[in-house]
Coordinates of C-alpha atoms in Angstrom, one line a residue:
Chain A
M3 CA -97.4 110.3 69.4
G4 CA -100.4 108.2 68.0
E5 CA -101.0 106.8 71.4
M6 CA -101.3 110.0 73.4
E7 CA -103.8 111.7 70.7
E8 CA -105.8 108.5 70.7
L9 CA -106.1 108.4 74.2
R10 CA -106.8 112.2 74.3
K11 CA -109.8 111.5 72.1
E12 CA -111.1 108.7 74.1
A13 CA -110.5 110.7 77.4
D14 CA -112.9 113.4 75.8
N15 CA -115.3 110.9 74.5
L16 CA -115.7 109.4 77.9
K17 CA -116.2 113.1 79.4
D18 CA -118.8 113.9 77.3
Q19 CA -120.6 110.3 77.8
I20 CA -120.8 111.1 81.4
T21 CA -122.1 114.7 81.0
E22 CA -124.9 113.2 78.7
A23 CA -125.6 110.3 81.1
R24 CA -126.1 112.7 83.9
K25 CA -128.4 115.0 81.7
V26 CA -130.5 112.1 81.0
V27 CA -131.6 111.6 84.5
Q28 CA -131.9 115.1 85.4
D29 CA -135.9 115.2 84.8
T30 CA -136.0 118.0 87.2
T31 CA -133.9 119.8 89.8
L32 CA -133.9 119.8 93.6
Q33 CA -134.7 123.4 93.6
E34 CA -138.3 122.6 91.5
A35 CA -138.6 119.2 93.5
V36 CA -139.0 121.6 97.0
A37 CA -140.8 124.3 95.9
G38 CA -143.7 123.2 97.7
T39 CA -141.7 122.6 101.0
T40 CA -142.1 125.5 103.7
L41 CA -138.5 127.2 104.6
V42 CA -137.1 126.3 107.9
G43 CA -137.8 129.0 110.4
R44 CA -135.0 131.3 111.3
V45 CA -132.4 129.3 113.3
Q46 CA -131.0 131.1 116.3
L47 CA -128.4 129.2 118.3
K48 CA -126.7 130.8 121.3
T49 CA -123.0 130.1 122.5
R50 CA -123.4 128.0 125.5
K51 CA -119.8 127.3 126.5
T52 CA -116.4 128.8 125.4
L53 CA -113.3 126.4 125.7
R54 CA -110.6 128.7 126.7
G55 CA -107.1 127.3 126.8
H56 CA -105.5 127.1 123.0
L57 CA -102.6 129.9 122.8
A58 CA -102.9 130.3 119.2
K59 CA -105.0 129.4 115.9
I60 CA -107.1 126.6 116.4
Y61 CA -107.4 124.5 113.2
A62 CA -109.1 121.6 113.5
M63 CA -111.7 119.9 115.7
H64 CA -113.6 116.6 116.1
W65 CA -116.2 115.3 118.1
G66 CA -116.1 111.8 119.9
T67 CA -119.0 109.4 118.9
D68 CA -119.0 106.7 121.5
T69 CA -121.8 106.7 124.0
N70 CA -119.0 107.5 126.8
C71 CA -117.7 110.3 125.2
S72 CA -120.4 112.0 123.0
K73 CA -119.8 115.4 124.8
L74 CA -116.0 115.0 124.5
C75 CA -113.8 116.7 121.7
V76 CA -110.5 117.0 120.5
S77 CA -109.0 120.3 119.3
A78 CA -105.7 121.1 117.4
S79 CA -103.9 124.4 117.8
Q80 CA -100.6 125.6 116.1
D81 CA -99.6 126.2 119.9
G82 CA -98.5 122.7 119.4
K83 CA -101.2 121.2 121.7
L84 CA -104.0 118.7 121.1
I85 CA -106.6 119.3 124.0
V86 CA -109.6 116.8 124.8
W87 CA -112.5 118.7 126.2
D88 CA -115.3 117.8 128.2
T89 CA -118.0 120.3 126.6
L90 CA -120.5 119.9 129.4
T91 CA -118.0 121.1 132.0
T92 CA -115.6 122.9 129.9
N93 CA -113.0 120.8 131.5
K94 CA -109.7 119.8 129.7
V95 CA -109.6 116.1 130.0
S96 CA -106.0 115.8 128.3
A97 CA -103.8 118.3 127.0
I98 CA -101.3 116.7 124.8
P99 CA -98.1 118.2 123.7
L100 CA -97.1 117.6 120.1
K101 CA -93.6 117.1 118.6
S102 CA -94.6 119.3 115.8
S103 CA -96.6 122.6 116.3
W104 CA -97.6 122.9 112.7
V105 CA -100.6 120.8 112.9
M106 CA -103.7 121.1 110.6
T107 CA -106.0 118.2 111.4
C108 CA -107.0 116.3 114.3
A109 CA -109.5 113.1 114.7
Y110 CA -111.3 111.3 117.5
A111 CA -111.4 107.5 117.2
P112 CA -114.9 106.0 117.2
S113 CA -114.2 104.1 120.1
G114 CA -112.9 107.2 122.2
N115 CA -109.6 105.1 122.7
M116 CA -107.5 107.4 120.7
V117 CA -106.9 110.6 118.7
A118 CA -104.7 111.4 115.8
C119 CA -103.3 114.4 114.3
G120 CA -101.0 115.6 111.7
G121 CA -99.9 118.7 109.5
L122 CA -96.7 119.9 108.0
D123 CA -94.5 117.4 109.7
N124 CA -96.2 115.1 106.6
M125 CA -97.0 112.7 109.5
C126 CA -100.2 111.4 111.1
S127 CA -99.5 110.9 115.0
I128 CA -101.9 108.5 116.7
Y129 CA -102.0 109.1 120.5
N130 CA -103.5 106.3 123.1
L131 CA -106.0 108.3 125.4
K132 CA -106.3 105.0 127.7
G133 CA -102.6 104.0 128.4
K134 CA -102.3 102.2 131.7
D135 CA -100.5 105.0 133.6
G136 CA -103.3 107.4 132.4
N137 CA -100.3 109.4 130.4
V138 CA -101.3 109.9 127.1
K139 CA -98.4 108.8 124.8
V140 CA -97.8 108.7 120.8
M141 CA -98.5 105.3 119.7
R142 CA -97.9 105.4 116.1
E143 CA -96.3 107.8 113.8
L144 CA -97.7 107.1 110.1
A145 CA -95.1 108.5 107.8
A146 CA -94.9 108.1 104.0
H147 CA -96.7 111.1 102.9
T148 CA -94.6 113.4 100.8
G149 CA -96.8 116.6 101.6
Y150 CA -98.6 118.0 104.5
L151 CA -101.3 116.1 106.3
S152 CA -104.6 118.0 105.7
C153 CA -107.1 115.7 107.4
C154 CA -107.6 112.2 109.1
R155 CA -110.4 110.1 110.1
F156 CA -110.4 107.0 112.1
L157 CA -112.4 103.8 110.6
S158 CA -111.6 101.8 113.7
D159 CA -108.9 101.5 116.4
S160 CA -106.9 99.9 113.7
E161 CA -107.4 101.6 110.4
I162 CA -107.2 105.5 109.7
I163 CA -107.2 107.3 106.4
T164 CA -105.4 110.4 105.7
S165 CA -105.4 113.1 103.2
S166 CA -102.4 115.0 102.2
G167 CA -100.9 118.0 100.1
D168 CA -99.2 115.3 98.2
C169 CA -102.4 114.8 96.3
T170 CA -103.1 111.2 97.6
C171 CA -105.4 109.9 100.3
V172 CA -103.8 106.6 102.4
L173 CA -105.5 104.0 104.3
W174 CA -103.1 102.9 107.0
D175 CA -102.9 100.0 109.2
I176 CA -102.3 101.5 112.8
E177 CA -100.9 98.3 114.2
T178 CA -97.9 98.1 111.8
G179 CA -97.7 101.6 111.1
T180 CA -97.7 100.7 107.3
E181 CA -99.8 102.1 104.3
K182 CA -102.6 99.5 103.1
T183 CA -103.9 101.3 100.1
I184 CA -102.9 104.6 98.4
F185 CA -106.0 106.4 96.8
A186 CA -104.3 108.4 93.9
G187 CA -106.1 110.6 91.2
H188 CA -106.8 114.1 92.5
L189 CA -104.5 116.6 90.5
G190 CA -104.2 119.0 93.3
D191 CA -103.5 118.9 97.4
C192 CA -106.1 117.0 99.2
M193 CA -107.4 119.3 101.7
S194 CA -110.4 117.3 103.4
L195 CA -112.1 113.8 103.5
A196 CA -115.0 112.5 105.3
V197 CA -116.1 108.8 105.9
S198 CA -119.3 107.5 104.6
P199 CA -121.8 106.6 107.8
D200 CA -121.6 102.8 106.8
F201 CA -117.7 103.0 106.6
K202 CA -117.3 101.6 103.1
M203 CA -116.6 104.7 101.4
F204 CA -114.7 108.1 101.5
I205 CA -115.0 111.1 100.0
S206 CA -112.4 113.7 99.4
G207 CA -112.3 117.0 98.5
A208 CA -109.1 118.9 96.5
C209 CA -107.1 121.7 95.1
D210 CA -108.2 120.5 91.7
F211 CA -111.5 121.7 92.4
T212 CA -113.1 118.1 92.3
A213 CA -114.5 115.9 95.0
K214 CA -113.8 112.1 94.6
L215 CA -115.6 109.0 96.0
W216 CA -113.6 105.9 97.0
D217 CA -114.5 102.5 97.6
I218 CA -112.1 101.4 100.4
R219 CA -112.1 98.0 100.1
E220 CA -112.0 97.9 96.4
A221 CA -109.3 100.6 96.5
S222 CA -110.9 102.6 93.5
C223 CA -112.3 105.8 92.8
R224 CA -116.0 105.5 92.1
Q225 CA -117.1 109.1 91.1
T226 CA -115.5 112.5 90.5
F227 CA -117.8 115.5 91.0
S228 CA -116.5 118.9 89.5
G229 CA -118.5 122.5 89.3
H230 CA -116.6 124.6 91.9
E231 CA -114.5 127.1 90.7
S232 CA -111.7 126.9 93.2
D233 CA -109.9 124.7 95.9
I234 CA -112.5 122.6 97.9
N235 CA -111.8 123.1 101.5
A236 CA -114.5 121.1 103.3
I237 CA -116.5 118.0 102.5
G238 CA -119.1 115.9 104.5
F239 CA -121.5 113.2 104.2
F240 CA -125.4 114.0 104.2
P241 CA -126.4 111.7 107.1
N242 CA -128.0 108.9 104.9
G243 CA -124.7 108.5 102.9
N244 CA -126.6 109.3 99.6
A245 CA -125.2 112.7 99.1
V246 CA -122.1 114.6 99.8
I247 CA -121.6 118.5 100.7
T248 CA -118.4 120.1 99.7
G249 CA -117.4 123.8 100.6
S250 CA -114.9 125.8 98.6
D251 CA -112.8 129.0 98.3
D252 CA -115.0 130.0 95.5
A253 CA -117.6 131.0 98.6
T254 CA -120.1 128.4 97.8
C255 CA -121.3 125.1 99.1
K256 CA -122.6 122.3 96.8
L257 CA -124.9 119.5 97.5
Y258 CA -123.9 116.2 95.0
D259 CA -126.2 113.3 94.9
L260 CA -124.2 110.1 94.6
R261 CA -126.7 107.8 93.1
A262 CA -127.9 110.6 90.4
D263 CA -124.1 111.3 89.9
Q264 CA -124.6 115.0 89.9
E265 CA -124.8 118.2 91.8
L266 CA -128.2 119.1 92.9
I267 CA -127.8 122.5 94.6
T268 CA -125.4 125.2 95.2
Y269 CA -125.3 127.3 98.7
Q270 CA -124.5 130.9 97.7
D271 CA -125.2 134.5 98.5
S272 CA -124.4 137.5 96.4
G273 CA -123.3 139.1 99.9
I274 CA -120.9 136.0 100.6
M275 CA -117.5 136.5 98.8
C276 CA -115.3 134.8 101.1
G277 CA -114.0 131.1 101.2
V278 CA -115.9 128.3 103.1
T279 CA -113.3 126.6 105.6
S280 CA -115.6 124.0 107.3
L281 CA -119.0 122.7 107.0
A282 CA -121.1 120.2 109.1
P283 CA -124.8 118.7 108.7
S284 CA -127.2 119.0 111.5
L285 CA -128.4 115.3 112.5
S286 CA -131.5 115.3 110.0
G287 CA -129.6 116.7 107.3
R288 CA -131.7 119.8 107.0
L289 CA -129.6 122.3 108.2
L290 CA -126.0 122.7 106.7
L291 CA -123.8 124.8 109.0
A292 CA -120.6 126.2 107.3
G293 CA -117.8 128.4 108.4
Y294 CA -116.4 131.0 106.6
D295 CA -113.3 133.1 106.3
D296 CA -115.2 136.0 107.4
F297 CA -115.3 134.9 111.1
N298 CA -119.0 133.9 110.5
V299 CA -121.0 130.3 110.5
N300 CA -123.9 130.8 107.9
I301 CA -126.7 128.0 108.8
W302 CA -128.7 127.1 105.4
D303 CA -131.8 125.4 104.7
M304 CA -130.3 122.2 103.1
L305 CA -133.2 121.5 100.7
K306 CA -134.1 125.2 99.8
A307 CA -130.9 126.4 99.6
E308 CA -131.3 129.7 101.6
R309 CA -129.6 131.3 104.5
V310 CA -131.7 130.8 107.7
G311 CA -129.2 132.0 110.6
V312 CA -125.9 133.0 111.3
L313 CA -123.5 132.3 114.1
A314 CA -121.4 135.4 114.9
G315 CA -119.2 135.2 117.9
H316 CA -115.6 134.7 116.8
D317 CA -113.2 137.5 116.5
N318 CA -111.1 135.7 113.5
R319 CA -111.6 133.1 110.8
V320 CA -113.8 130.0 111.8
S321 CA -111.6 126.9 110.8
C322 CA -113.4 124.1 112.0
I323 CA -117.1 123.1 112.9
G324 CA -118.7 119.9 113.9
V325 CA -122.0 118.6 115.1
S326 CA -122.1 116.2 117.9
S327 CA -122.9 112.7 117.3
D328 CA -126.6 113.1 118.9
G329 CA -127.1 116.4 117.2
M330 CA -127.2 118.3 120.5
A331 CA -124.6 120.8 119.8
C332 CA -122.5 122.5 117.2
C333 CA -118.9 123.3 118.0
T334 CA -116.8 125.8 116.0
G335 CA -113.0 126.4 116.3
S336 CA -111.4 129.7 115.2
W337 CA -108.0 131.3 114.5
D338 CA -109.0 133.6 117.5
S339 CA -107.9 130.3 119.6
F340 CA -111.3 129.7 121.2
L341 CA -114.0 126.8 120.6
K342 CA -117.4 127.6 121.2
I343 CA -120.2 125.4 121.6
W344 CA -123.7 126.4 120.2
N345 CA -127.1 125.0 120.3
Chain B
M26 CA -106.0 106.3 88.6
G27 CA -107.7 104.8 91.8
G28 CA -106.6 102.9 94.7
I29 CA -103.6 101.2 93.9
P30 CA -101.7 98.5 96.2
L31 CA -98.6 99.8 97.4
S32 CA -96.2 97.0 95.8
E33 CA -97.7 98.0 92.4
I34 CA -96.4 101.7 92.4
S35 CA -93.1 102.6 91.1
H36 CA -91.2 105.3 92.8
T37 CA -91.2 107.7 89.9
E38 CA -95.2 107.4 89.7
K39 CA -95.4 108.2 93.6
L40 CA -93.8 111.6 93.2
P41 CA -96.4 114.1 92.1
L42 CA -96.2 114.9 88.5
L43 CA -95.8 118.3 87.1
R44 CA -98.9 120.1 87.0
N45 CA -100.4 123.6 87.6
C46 CA -102.0 123.9 91.0
G47 CA -101.3 126.5 93.5
R48 CA -99.5 124.4 96.3
C49 CA -98.2 121.2 94.8
V50 CA -94.5 120.6 94.6
E51 CA -93.0 120.6 91.2
T52 CA -91.0 117.8 90.1
I53 CA -88.5 117.7 87.2
M54 CA -87.9 114.7 85.5
S55 CA -86.1 113.5 82.4
S56 CA -87.8 114.0 78.9
K57 CA -87.9 110.2 78.2
M58 CA -89.4 109.3 81.8
Q59 CA -91.8 112.0 81.4
S60 CA -93.0 110.9 78.3
S61 CA -93.5 107.2 79.1
N62 CA -95.1 108.6 82.3
N63 CA -97.6 110.7 80.6
T64 CA -98.8 107.8 78.1
A65 CA -99.1 105.7 81.5
H66 CA -101.1 108.9 83.2
A67 CA -103.2 109.1 80.2
R68 CA -104.1 105.5 79.9
R69 CA -105.1 105.5 83.8
T70 CA -106.9 108.6 83.0
V71 CA -109.1 106.6 80.3
Q72 CA -109.3 103.7 82.5
Q73 CA -110.9 105.8 85.6
L74 CA -113.0 107.6 83.1
R75 CA -114.4 104.2 81.9
I76 CA -115.2 103.3 85.4
E77 CA -117.0 106.6 86.0
A78 CA -119.0 106.7 82.6
S79 CA -120.4 103.1 83.4
I80 CA -122.3 103.5 86.9
E81 CA -125.9 103.5 87.0
R82 CA -127.5 106.7 87.6
I83 CA -130.9 107.3 89.3
K84 CA -133.4 110.1 88.2
V85 CA -132.8 113.7 90.1
S86 CA -136.6 113.4 90.9
K87 CA -136.0 110.1 92.8
A88 CA -132.8 111.3 94.6
S89 CA -134.4 114.8 95.6
A90 CA -137.4 112.7 96.9
D91 CA -135.4 110.5 98.9
L92 CA -133.3 113.5 100.5
M93 CA -136.8 115.6 101.5
H94 CA -138.3 112.1 102.6
Y95 CA -135.2 111.6 105.2
C96 CA -135.0 115.2 106.1
G97 CA -138.7 114.7 107.0
E98 CA -138.3 111.7 109.0
H99 CA -135.7 112.6 111.1
A100 CA -136.7 116.7 111.5
K101 CA -138.2 116.0 114.9
Y102 CA -135.2 113.8 115.9
D103 CA -132.9 117.0 115.2
P104 CA -132.3 119.3 118.3
L105 CA -130.6 122.0 116.3
L106 CA -133.6 122.1 113.9
M107 CA -136.4 121.6 116.4
G108 CA -134.9 123.8 119.2
I109 CA -134.0 122.2 122.8
P110 CA -136.2 123.1 125.8
A111 CA -134.0 124.7 128.5
S112 CA -134.5 121.7 131.0
E113 CA -133.4 119.2 128.5
N114 CA -130.5 121.4 127.3
P115 CA -127.3 119.7 129.1
F116 CA -125.4 122.6 127.7
K117 CA -127.7 125.2 129.2
D118 CA -126.1 126.8 132.6
K119 CA -128.7 126.4 135.3
K120 CA -128.8 129.9 136.8
P121 CA -129.6 129.6 140.6
C122 CA -132.5 131.4 141.5
T123 CA -132.4 134.8 144.0
I124 CA -135.0 135.1 146.4
L125 CA -135.5 139.0 146.5

């Protein structure tokens, strides 16, 4: 097979070129660059609220972003419910029963009008929160993935992006319930996705140990980031959209800069030997909050890559974490069936 | 590799290819389909690598400086970093005062 051999050689050459090009711009390391920066002081956050109501493991949570609902969040549990919470009062704004209890992800639309969820049913179900009679109903069921739905994020009330165990991500037209673009390229289950602050790009983390940056309108993969030694479970953008943070089963988080096209630093500690399940940056990006399998959340100084705090309060794995859009609070969700609000 | 308009994907290409990953479903295909799929797959891999190789990169020193600058500029607006005075914390329960 002459062509296969040629293609293999060209692929290897290109990979070497990329490695070289990354080295060429590596005139320093982030570690060296921040040598003169003072470490953030110890961060001690307290549990301000505990959201009780789910009857089984919580798998996902997502904060609302609209000014009307910046203190609202949605959570998904394998008790088969989506709950919309008012985190200030701890009241349940909506408790939505799901057709399939095997839910793995949920999302709040930026407008506050809808929530979405999905999981082992391979579908992304969209719910209208602002229905005429006040009832929350299924608006659309987006079905086409051939694997579980691991994550979903709204671009607007009319578009949503999903990631799946079928190794692809998809951009959907919610109105028509159809796939607009399929983002294929990962060689392992896609576990997580995050949309850039300007809504033009998104990043995905997968079980092939890589993170990929996708251009939504060009429908192309721009960059691939390697380095992790196991599945990437969590991914997020640094607040200015120029860097990406990943969390992995290899017990580390990594910071990749998009414009330098390379890893800048790894957040690891010899005392941490369990996987990262979730992560969220604080408003300024200086703090990285990451949830782990050992029931804790570690707070990292993102520039100095040192641990500056721990949130210990859950009695089981922390499965999801999010910082509210105004940066005022962090919410953690756990397999112990509770959500906690910290600040 | 990369985003492909739905209309351009054949049915066989939508099925996950045989590969060594923990949770993916394995699909068995005939050897003829597999070899032509392998070439198509290899061609797409090369095409994608060409795209990724050709991007412009900035120096790590500049990338680091920009990150540090952003953190510095926004630190004072970061409640979790700066701490929130009790009177301004909407999540803090205001305990009633007891007069002894």
